[in-house]
XYZ file of C-alpha atoms in Angstrom:
677
model
C 104.241 80.621 146.037
C 100.197 78.855 146.167
C 97.800 80.554 144.391
C 100.580 81.943 141.666
C 101.956 79.474 140.350
C 101.069 75.584 139.744
C 102.127 72.674 142.512
C 105.170 70.519 140.914
C 104.426 66.557 140.613
C 107.676 64.441 139.564
C 110.653 66.085 138.701
C 111.395 69.529 137.060
C 112.208 69.201 133.233
C 115.723 68.829 132.158
C 116.872 68.358 135.604
C 119.208 66.269 134.179
C 120.389 68.865 132.229
C 120.159 70.795 134.757
C 122.291 69.631 137.314
C 125.107 68.911 134.553
C 125.605 72.549 133.792
C 125.679 73.062 137.463
C 128.289 70.771 137.981
C 130.046 72.595 135.091
C 129.563 76.107 136.846
C 130.751 74.639 139.826
C 133.625 73.011 138.728
C 134.929 76.014 136.905
C 134.639 78.226 139.180
C 136.201 75.990 142.015
C 138.910 74.803 139.049
C 139.416 78.892 137.890
C 139.797 80.561 141.463
C 143.667 78.501 141.171
C 145.232 81.033 138.432
C 144.784 83.558 140.497
C 147.508 82.591 143.391
C 149.477 81.328 139.268
C 148.451 84.696 138.155
C 150.249 85.493 142.129
C 152.945 83.769 141.390
C 153.895 85.364 137.474
C 153.832 88.601 139.158
C 156.463 87.746 141.905
C 158.277 85.594 139.602
C 158.561 89.381 137.268
C 159.685 91.756 140.897
C 162.467 88.442 141.218
C 164.001 88.208 137.987
C 163.986 92.742 137.867
C 165.239 92.740 141.040
C 167.664 89.449 141.012
C 168.448 88.796 138.094
C 168.296 91.852 136.544
C 166.248 90.567 133.107
C 162.763 91.969 133.566
C 159.962 89.193 131.953
C 157.985 90.559 128.639
C 156.227 87.432 128.712
C 153.565 87.797 132.609
C 151.993 90.743 132.265
C 150.484 89.039 129.069
C 150.151 85.857 131.571
C 148.832 87.579 133.169
C 146.473 89.337 132.487
C 144.850 86.165 130.517
C 144.718 83.918 133.863
C 142.410 86.659 135.598
C 140.483 87.565 133.000
C 139.936 83.680 132.205
C 139.140 83.766 135.707
C 137.199 86.689 136.088
C 134.575 85.600 133.204
C 134.162 81.269 134.028
C 133.952 82.152 137.457
C 130.359 83.758 135.628
C 128.647 80.300 135.519
C 129.430 79.319 139.508
C 128.696 83.001 141.088
C 124.908 82.942 139.325
C 124.481 79.309 140.607
C 125.132 80.770 144.022
C 122.826 83.811 143.287
C 125.808 86.018 145.031
C 125.840 88.857 141.895
C 124.758 92.284 144.118
C 121.350 94.058 144.278
C 119.439 96.528 146.390
C 117.702 94.212 148.243
C 116.212 96.363 150.683
C 112.821 96.715 149.104
C 112.149 93.018 147.865
C 112.971 92.215 150.988
C 109.739 94.059 151.819
C 107.500 92.971 148.872
C 105.542 89.716 149.854
C 106.525 86.184 148.429
C 104.375 86.196 145.922
C 105.966 89.916 144.871
C 109.267 88.393 145.385
C 108.966 85.557 142.578
C 107.791 88.340 139.651
C 110.457 90.224 140.868
C 113.099 87.296 140.273
C 110.905 86.480 137.397
C 111.395 89.510 135.798
C 114.913 90.530 135.966
C 115.760 87.128 134.695
C 114.160 87.376 131.904
C 115.598 91.100 132.041
C 118.854 89.400 131.752
C 118.593 86.651 130.063
C 117.947 89.386 126.958
C 120.955 91.750 127.846
C 123.586 88.351 127.943
C 122.137 86.915 124.643
C 122.353 90.431 123.017
C 125.724 90.576 123.887
C 126.772 87.516 123.981
C 125.618 87.577 119.987
C 127.612 90.690 119.679
C 131.032 89.304 121.361
C 130.872 86.332 119.442
C 131.136 87.693 115.650
C 134.142 89.904 117.424
C 135.935 86.204 119.166
C 135.051 85.060 115.491
C 136.259 87.578 114.311
C 140.146 87.971 116.503
C 140.500 84.267 115.772
C 140.564 84.901 111.717
C 143.482 87.148 112.144
C 145.314 85.268 115.319
C 145.145 88.744 116.283
C 148.475 90.002 118.966
C 149.155 92.139 121.249
C 152.281 94.373 119.177
C 153.896 94.003 122.619
C 157.588 92.276 123.151
C 156.009 89.197 123.677
C 153.576 89.746 120.518
C 151.026 86.965 121.709
C 147.900 87.009 120.629
C 146.478 88.848 124.060
C 143.585 89.846 122.569
C 142.335 86.465 120.754
C 142.360 84.816 123.800
C 140.582 87.814 125.937
C 137.394 87.840 123.276
C 137.024 84.051 123.230
C 137.061 83.642 127.455
C 134.720 86.731 127.156
C 132.178 85.150 124.903
C 132.769 81.975 127.064
C 131.927 83.478 130.559
C 128.935 85.730 128.804
C 127.407 81.803 127.300
C 128.440 80.500 131.019
C 126.511 83.603 132.691
C 123.058 83.008 130.510
C 123.201 79.926 130.153
C 122.952 79.005 133.722
C 120.708 81.781 134.353
C 118.426 80.498 131.681
C 118.761 76.976 134.266
C 118.100 79.101 137.093
C 114.737 80.107 135.429
C 113.345 76.776 134.698
C 113.413 75.563 137.889
C 111.781 79.390 139.085
C 108.623 77.670 136.761
C 106.922 75.411 138.980
C 104.873 73.967 135.683
C 106.381 71.839 132.814
C 105.145 73.653 129.975
C 107.211 76.795 131.586
C 109.946 74.128 131.965
C 110.196 73.221 128.853
C 109.179 75.879 127.037
C 112.638 78.109 129.024
C 115.119 75.584 127.691
C 113.397 75.709 123.950
C 114.231 79.365 124.055
C 117.859 78.104 125.614
C 118.042 75.800 122.552
C 116.663 78.670 120.421
C 119.329 80.849 121.333
C 122.337 77.629 121.219
C 120.851 77.405 117.846
C 121.016 80.837 116.758
C 124.723 81.205 117.468
C 125.096 78.187 115.889
C 124.067 79.660 112.162
C 126.456 82.687 113.262
C 129.633 80.093 113.255
C 128.521 78.293 110.172
C 127.405 81.477 108.838
C 130.989 83.160 109.125
C 133.440 79.943 108.300
C 130.871 79.092 105.348
C 131.355 81.887 102.642
C 129.407 83.777 101.654
C 127.926 81.647 99.172
C 126.808 78.654 101.449
C 123.030 78.461 103.553
C 123.966 78.852 107.189
C 125.686 82.082 105.467
C 122.167 83.173 103.739
C 120.454 82.055 106.846
C 122.292 84.424 109.185
C 122.660 87.145 106.339
C 118.710 87.081 107.067
C 117.756 86.704 110.561
C 119.956 89.680 111.299
C 117.852 91.443 108.756
C 115.231 90.534 110.241
C 116.006 91.351 113.840
C 117.245 95.133 112.331
C 113.956 95.224 111.129
C 112.383 94.530 114.193
C 114.624 96.995 116.287
C 114.454 100.017 113.460
C 110.617 100.051 114.545
C 111.687 101.427 117.753
C 114.886 103.642 116.696
C 115.166 106.976 118.362
C 116.571 110.083 117.894
C 118.603 111.619 120.169
C 119.115 115.331 118.500
C 115.394 115.571 118.533
C 115.072 114.457 122.069
C 117.044 115.893 123.474
C 120.290 114.769 126.104
C 118.602 116.046 128.974
C 114.928 113.905 128.558
C 117.014 111.120 127.683
C 119.842 111.754 131.023
C 115.985 112.217 133.168
C 114.443 108.980 131.253
C 118.208 106.507 132.341
C 117.895 107.706 135.570
C 114.307 107.077 135.605
C 115.296 103.494 134.953
C 118.540 103.360 137.381
C 116.475 103.653 139.612
C 113.040 101.742 138.596
C 115.379 98.693 138.305
C 117.693 99.049 141.147
C 114.204 99.155 143.311
C 113.907 95.914 142.691
C 116.613 93.701 143.690
C 118.161 93.256 140.136
C 121.930 92.256 139.975
C 123.107 95.604 139.166
C 125.919 94.488 137.069
C 122.275 93.792 134.671
C 120.563 96.686 135.522
C 123.308 98.830 133.956
C 123.553 96.107 130.682
C 119.905 96.164 130.144
C 120.307 99.929 130.352
C 123.657 99.683 127.755
C 121.747 97.057 125.718
C 118.239 99.384 124.981
C 120.160 102.605 124.635
C 122.541 101.151 121.859
C 119.739 99.903 120.296
C 117.592 102.477 120.253
C 120.600 104.752 119.264
C 122.200 103.109 117.360
C 120.220 99.782 116.028
C 121.915 96.282 115.697
C 125.285 98.295 115.360
C 125.468 99.667 118.203
C 126.274 96.652 120.313
C 129.568 97.034 118.857
C 130.038 100.148 121.122
C 128.478 97.955 124.290
C 131.060 94.414 123.387
C 133.532 97.342 122.491
C 134.082 98.317 125.750
C 133.244 95.416 127.921
C 136.057 94.174 125.882
C 138.405 96.980 127.540
C 137.922 96.013 130.756
C 139.443 92.644 130.675
C 142.732 94.679 129.916
C 143.287 97.206 132.983
C 146.085 95.625 134.018
C 145.490 97.903 137.727
C 142.300 95.860 138.221
C 144.440 92.361 138.441
C 145.444 94.045 142.245
C 141.749 93.382 143.197
C 142.461 89.523 143.039
C 145.085 89.635 144.503
C 144.779 92.185 147.799
C 140.995 89.749 148.651
C 142.866 86.916 149.196
C 146.228 88.012 150.776
C 143.279 89.443 152.654
C 141.158 86.020 153.111
C 144.433 84.067 154.213
C 145.043 86.307 156.988
C 141.813 86.841 157.986
C 141.385 83.129 157.817
C 144.421 82.295 159.394
C 143.701 83.839 162.678
C 146.003 87.053 162.398
C 143.147 89.527 164.182
C 143.288 88.182 167.765
C 147.562 87.940 167.773
C 147.265 91.735 166.043
C 144.608 91.750 169.849
C 146.971 90.684 171.998
C 149.989 92.247 171.277
C 147.836 95.522 171.846
C 146.461 94.654 174.599
C 149.909 94.203 176.445
C 151.727 97.504 174.675
C 147.569 99.729 175.769
C 149.002 100.418 178.847
C 146.550 101.036 182.102
C 144.801 103.497 179.781
C 140.709 103.943 180.599
C 139.549 102.957 177.401
C 142.474 100.885 176.735
C 141.451 98.252 174.726
C 139.319 100.256 172.795
C 142.673 102.211 171.922
C 144.064 98.438 170.256
C 140.920 98.054 168.823
C 141.351 100.939 166.716
C 145.136 100.285 166.156
C 144.352 96.661 165.432
C 141.750 98.031 163.037
C 144.279 99.763 161.057
C 146.870 97.410 160.861
C 144.089 95.228 159.231
C 143.151 97.859 156.753
C 146.796 98.198 155.911
C 147.477 94.326 155.101
C 143.783 94.051 153.077
C 142.137 96.655 151.977
C 138.607 95.020 152.437
C 136.760 96.545 154.441
C 133.533 93.669 155.020
C 135.733 91.057 156.393
C 138.228 93.586 158.292
C 134.361 94.349 159.662
C 134.052 90.644 160.151
C 136.882 90.117 162.287
C 137.192 92.870 165.009
C 133.270 91.794 165.090
C 133.913 88.224 166.221
C 137.381 89.161 168.096
C 136.974 92.577 169.709
C 133.376 92.524 169.808
C 132.795 89.775 172.743
C 135.812 90.717 174.144
C 134.881 94.642 175.019
C 131.760 93.607 175.923
C 132.588 91.123 177.962
C 135.383 93.215 180.270
C 132.320 95.542 180.188
C 132.613 97.945 177.710
C 129.538 100.191 176.938
C 127.591 98.762 174.279
C 127.197 101.899 171.925
C 130.730 102.788 172.288
C 132.277 99.377 171.407
C 129.885 98.930 168.233
C 130.302 102.384 167.037
C 133.831 102.534 167.429
C 134.500 99.069 165.713
C 131.882 99.893 162.679
C 134.016 103.649 162.425
C 137.431 101.291 163.206
C 136.354 98.822 159.971
C 135.535 101.365 157.682
C 139.095 102.831 157.771
C 140.006 99.862 155.043
C 138.502 102.394 151.846
C 141.055 104.956 153.404
C 144.079 103.868 154.913
C 145.349 101.760 151.958
C 145.884 98.949 150.198
C 142.310 100.118 149.401
C 140.372 98.757 146.551
C 138.114 101.856 146.679
C 140.993 103.505 145.856
C 142.192 101.120 143.075
C 138.256 101.035 141.206
C 138.247 105.212 141.112
C 141.980 105.230 140.135
C 140.501 103.246 137.158
C 137.455 104.938 136.582
C 139.439 108.702 137.079
C 142.178 107.987 135.177
C 144.034 109.003 138.216
C 147.545 106.635 140.038
C 146.572 104.660 142.387
C 149.897 105.075 144.272
C 149.181 108.317 144.491
C 145.803 107.746 145.212
C 147.645 105.507 148.195
C 150.316 107.592 149.914
C 147.299 110.242 149.872
C 144.808 108.414 151.735
C 147.543 107.550 154.503
C 147.818 110.921 155.750
C 143.657 111.098 156.587
C 143.084 107.640 157.603
C 144.989 107.984 160.595
C 143.493 111.336 161.330
C 140.417 109.764 161.878
C 141.664 106.155 163.423
C 142.882 109.265 166.177
C 139.947 111.712 166.296
C 138.290 107.888 166.779
C 140.348 106.571 169.838
C 140.816 110.895 171.452
C 136.805 110.818 171.370
C 136.954 107.254 173.571
C 139.221 108.011 175.538
C 137.901 111.826 177.028
C 134.210 109.721 177.241
C 135.861 107.108 178.692
C 138.086 108.917 180.915
C 134.840 112.031 181.347
C 132.282 109.081 182.552
C 134.621 105.783 183.923
C 131.894 103.427 183.982
C 132.070 103.601 179.754
C 135.995 101.474 180.197
C 137.387 99.721 183.016
C 141.194 99.833 183.546
C 143.850 96.496 182.071
C 144.215 96.701 185.948
C 140.284 96.853 186.667
C 139.932 93.675 183.914
C 143.365 91.889 185.644
C 141.830 92.109 189.338
C 138.279 91.018 188.411
C 139.097 88.279 185.426
C 142.217 87.062 187.400
C 143.640 86.680 184.065
C 146.807 88.346 182.142
C 147.556 87.996 178.107
C 150.133 87.242 177.473
C 151.729 86.511 173.448
C 153.251 82.538 172.293
C 156.911 83.074 170.813
C 154.650 82.607 167.179
C 152.341 85.141 167.368
C 155.196 86.912 168.480
C 156.766 86.118 165.235
C 153.188 86.326 163.892
C 153.053 89.818 164.996
C 156.592 90.971 163.697
C 155.641 89.171 160.141
C 152.133 91.260 160.007
C 153.944 94.859 160.648
C 157.026 93.109 157.872
C 154.122 92.901 156.005
C 152.629 96.272 155.133
C 156.151 97.415 155.579
C 157.271 96.027 152.050
C 153.870 95.722 150.612
C 153.319 99.902 151.315
C 157.533 100.258 151.333
C 157.784 98.780 147.743
C 154.404 101.305 146.764
C 154.939 104.351 147.531
C 158.694 103.461 146.906
C 158.107 103.425 143.647
C 159.992 99.842 143.627
C 157.365 98.496 142.706
C 153.315 98.977 140.311
C 150.463 98.434 142.797
C 149.619 94.875 141.310
C 152.958 94.013 141.116
C 152.681 94.735 145.668
C 149.534 92.807 145.531
C 151.328 89.290 144.950
C 154.555 89.746 146.705
C 151.150 90.736 150.299
C 149.785 87.771 148.881
C 152.802 85.135 149.535
C 153.397 87.401 152.351
C 150.333 86.747 154.326
C 150.986 83.231 153.082
C 154.215 83.483 155.389
C 152.309 84.874 158.263
C 150.041 81.588 158.119
C 152.358 78.779 158.359
C 154.632 80.682 161.176
C 150.974 80.573 162.775
C 150.879 76.671 162.100
C 147.719 77.162 160.158
C 148.787 77.296 156.522
C 146.950 74.222 154.991
C 145.613 72.536 152.080
C 141.921 73.247 153.135
C 142.780 77.349 154.043
C 144.030 78.339 150.930
C 141.568 76.343 148.542
C 138.857 77.906 150.796
C 140.564 81.614 150.254
C 140.904 80.787 146.536
C 137.247 79.977 146.698
C 136.225 82.824 148.558
C 138.501 85.231 146.289
C 136.687 83.494 143.645
C 133.133 84.353 144.950
C 134.084 87.910 145.705
C 135.842 89.277 142.917
C 133.515 87.116 140.482
C 130.283 89.750 141.963
C 133.438 92.919 141.915
C 134.044 92.060 138.428
C 130.444 91.683 136.424
C 128.909 94.486 138.205
C 131.813 96.319 137.063
C 131.421 95.177 133.461
C 128.408 96.455 133.556
C 129.016 100.177 134.889
C 132.013 100.830 131.896
C 129.466 99.561 128.985
C 126.630 102.412 130.485
C 129.318 104.656 131.140
C 131.012 104.339 127.696
C 127.773 104.725 125.942
C 126.499 107.446 128.022
C 129.537 109.595 127.850
C 129.642 108.592 123.180
C 125.311 109.874 123.114
C 126.469 113.366 125.378
C 125.537 112.694 128.129
C 129.116 113.607 130.360
C 129.330 116.364 128.733
C 125.887 117.451 129.297
C 125.943 117.017 133.490
C 129.342 118.578 132.989
C 128.181 121.401 131.503
C 125.166 121.481 134.183
C 127.458 121.590 136.457
C 129.862 123.647 135.832
C 126.661 127.010 134.919
C 124.885 126.363 138.298
C 127.316 128.891 139.355
C 128.394 128.022 143.050
C 132.529 128.615 142.424
C 134.493 125.981 142.709
C 134.116 124.462 146.467
C 130.695 125.399 146.496
C 130.332 122.749 142.765
C 132.750 120.130 145.340
C 129.960 120.565 147.410
C 126.786 119.437 145.080
C 128.623 116.754 144.488
C 129.790 114.799 147.742
C 125.974 115.892 148.768
C 124.628 114.132 145.309
C 127.458 111.011 146.163
C 125.399 111.363 150.311
C 122.059 110.730 147.928
C 123.141 107.990 145.823
C 124.588 106.306 149.005
C 121.593 105.679 150.497
C 120.222 103.589 148.183
C 123.439 102.458 145.595
C 126.238 100.191 145.796
C 129.842 102.082 146.282
C 131.004 99.937 143.100
C 128.208 101.308 141.068
C 128.423 104.693 142.820
C 131.922 105.099 141.576
C 131.460 104.276 137.667
C 128.616 106.806 137.044
C 129.326 109.921 138.702
C 133.278 109.883 138.798
C 133.285 110.012 134.482
C 131.559 112.834 135.048
C 132.419 114.694 138.709
C 136.549 114.066 137.820
C 136.663 116.310 134.365
C 134.805 119.266 135.852
C 137.372 118.667 139.338
C 140.330 118.675 136.420
C 138.754 122.057 135.087
C 137.463 123.769 138.114
C 141.844 122.754 139.585
C 143.043 127.080 138.945
C 140.264 127.518 141.066
C 140.923 125.437 143.466
C 145.231 126.610 143.263
C 145.997 123.008 142.559
C 147.739 121.544 139.359
C 144.408 119.437 137.787
C 145.984 115.572 138.834
C 146.540 116.790 142.176
C 142.837 117.820 141.919
C 141.768 114.087 140.655
C 143.849 113.009 143.505
C 142.118 115.385 145.985
C 138.620 114.522 145.293
C 139.446 111.095 144.713
C 140.464 111.474 148.604
C 137.350 112.891 149.418
C 135.433 110.986 147.638
C 136.573 107.938 149.036
C 135.943 109.333 152.640
C 132.182 109.998 151.335
C 131.791 106.447 150.543
C 133.085 105.835 153.524
C 130.650 107.631 155.575
C 128.142 105.836 153.283
C 129.195 102.235 154.458
C 128.265 103.246 157.815
C 125.235 105.850 157.434
C 121.810 104.487 158.562
C 119.742 103.053 157.095
C 121.383 100.751 154.582
C 124.956 101.164 155.890
C 126.366 97.964 155.026
C 128.891 97.797 157.698
C 126.469 97.718 160.468
C 124.837 94.903 158.034
C 128.429 92.776 158.325
C 128.350 93.935 161.900
C 125.498 92.836 163.043
C 126.345 89.206 160.796
C 128.455 88.819 163.910
C 127.664 89.910 166.980
C 126.111 88.709 169.437
C 122.099 88.361 169.014
C 120.895 90.427 171.617
C 122.651 92.935 169.386
C 119.550 94.790 166.924
C 120.224 96.345 164.275
C 118.775 99.373 165.787
C 121.484 99.483 168.705
C 123.888 99.493 166.048
C 121.998 102.273 164.029
C 122.389 104.395 166.473
C 125.678 103.524 167.497
C 127.441 104.794 164.712
C 125.417 109.139 164.844
C 128.723 110.327 166.279
C 131.131 108.881 163.975
C 129.783 109.989 161.435
C 129.909 113.094 162.782
C 133.835 112.653 163.047
C 133.920 111.569 160.163
C 132.529 114.569 158.354
C 135.615 116.450 160.140
C 137.674 114.991 159.295
C 136.748 115.153 154.974
C 135.932 119.100 155.522
C 138.641 119.506 157.582
C 140.566 117.801 153.744
C 138.548 119.901 151.496
C 139.380 123.513 153.045
C 142.875 121.590 154.066
C 143.661 119.923 150.668
C 147.943 119.515 151.636
C 145.893 117.098 154.408
C 146.531 114.950 151.985
C 148.356 116.002 149.277
C 151.537 116.563 151.191
C 152.905 113.089 151.249
C 151.780 112.321 147.499
C 154.020 115.196 146.358
C 156.951 114.516 148.920
C 157.534 111.029 147.621
C 157.224 112.500 143.717
């Protein structure tokens, strides 16, 4: 960084304080990761109490929400310390070191401002809730709202402090480091004034000081007031889209991008009182019980991955593949389907296939492009075959039954898997040089694959795990969240059968879950705050009228929506795409349902499957397809990113064909959920 910062001599200012904050962030992050296992155990107990003892509990829901919300929020410091927040870094990485330094500085300053504004407002809401001992009004009547608001402000404050410590290290001169620490001190003093003013009474000096500071802040903000009726929602929408694009291209964490847009819109349109709208939307996120399924499924996938179950499945399928030419490709696809049905996490599945299947297929003489493309495409099936994390988030955003989405995605997922297998087998039989038979492999290597007893048991238990988890959802026995909790302990049993279950495994799996879910939850929080505010100013109604007024007809409108998703997928994370587009698109699809010949709710389910299939295409599509980068991270060194991009193109074509079939023949997706209902 020579040339734009001075070289620092000696220890950085506030080094001891920074290390203390790091220690707290690291300790809290690893400590709260254990709450996920405790929450899964409580959820499992609810299932047992309901069906075995015929005595459903009244406390599990609220306890689980507190445990998971605490883990989500209190992991903020850890995620920020490790710089795990999701951002679009393609253009950032192309910039020079000097430019990247300034972009990092800009991102941290913007994040600090947005977080401070949100902390300041949520602190007041938390104090008011504590005063009232606010309760949920359920049968158990615990102070759930009070606890959640307290946890929210605690997590935001941890995020803010750790970000300020990171900013201190970013500077290389002591005056700037001292200035950053001074900002942190002022923020803490300001929050203390709010607390003392709240409890000091209207006659106290603290209250008078708080009112004076709030009045001055309101005066400053009012200078930037914008009359949205005078400007018009169309102009505002264009300005918001432009701001989103510019901020995203800087590599700024996406959660901060959507959060700062929300904060700025609230301040410009409603003044300082508008921050209540942002904090309320953020608070609502912590009360979404279906979101609890996400950490459970991530934990289940992490346990299965580290237990080495992919290798057992691969060996088992190699026996059943028989003498087919291209049989290893067939078994890879079958293993991918089974892994998808056990996890719902695409990144982990592609990594497992890349570590297990890719080296073996290349060693056996399979065509490189065919092998690489198949592994990427098969791994991406986890977005469509339930339990899918993408479907859970879509269901929350579109207010659609997640169980209906799961059952609707099952047949299209198997259809795509059949497309991949058919394509590979046809090519291999038309051109035998692309793949050997099992007999040719055995003759060349002199080895035959055999399974040990513990491996056979592990494979059998995996199949049972899928049947239990998905069967309980499809049969209406458990909710998605409860089925995910059952899956966690089922994965532990599978790991134990393989003699892989031990403390280091569960510790690492919990830490990985905390880190993965921590990055997702803050992105969702920012997106939820943004969408809620944009809807309030009339943005969603404007976009719906714009789409419906285009006169394209029902299917024409669906095509336009799909095209918009494809464009957004070239530069935006899937979670941001969901929370920005689905609140606009889903009501339009429901309105178009009579023209499509469907019930509005089934139309939303059908569109959800199209949406997920589109996201699946995005995961593979060059130049930013995440699946390609995940495979590259574990592939042999001679496998280039360009080779991966070329290899996935035929499979993207198959995905497009599959999506068009579901679009023109909706019953491919809908017959199963309608039958189950």
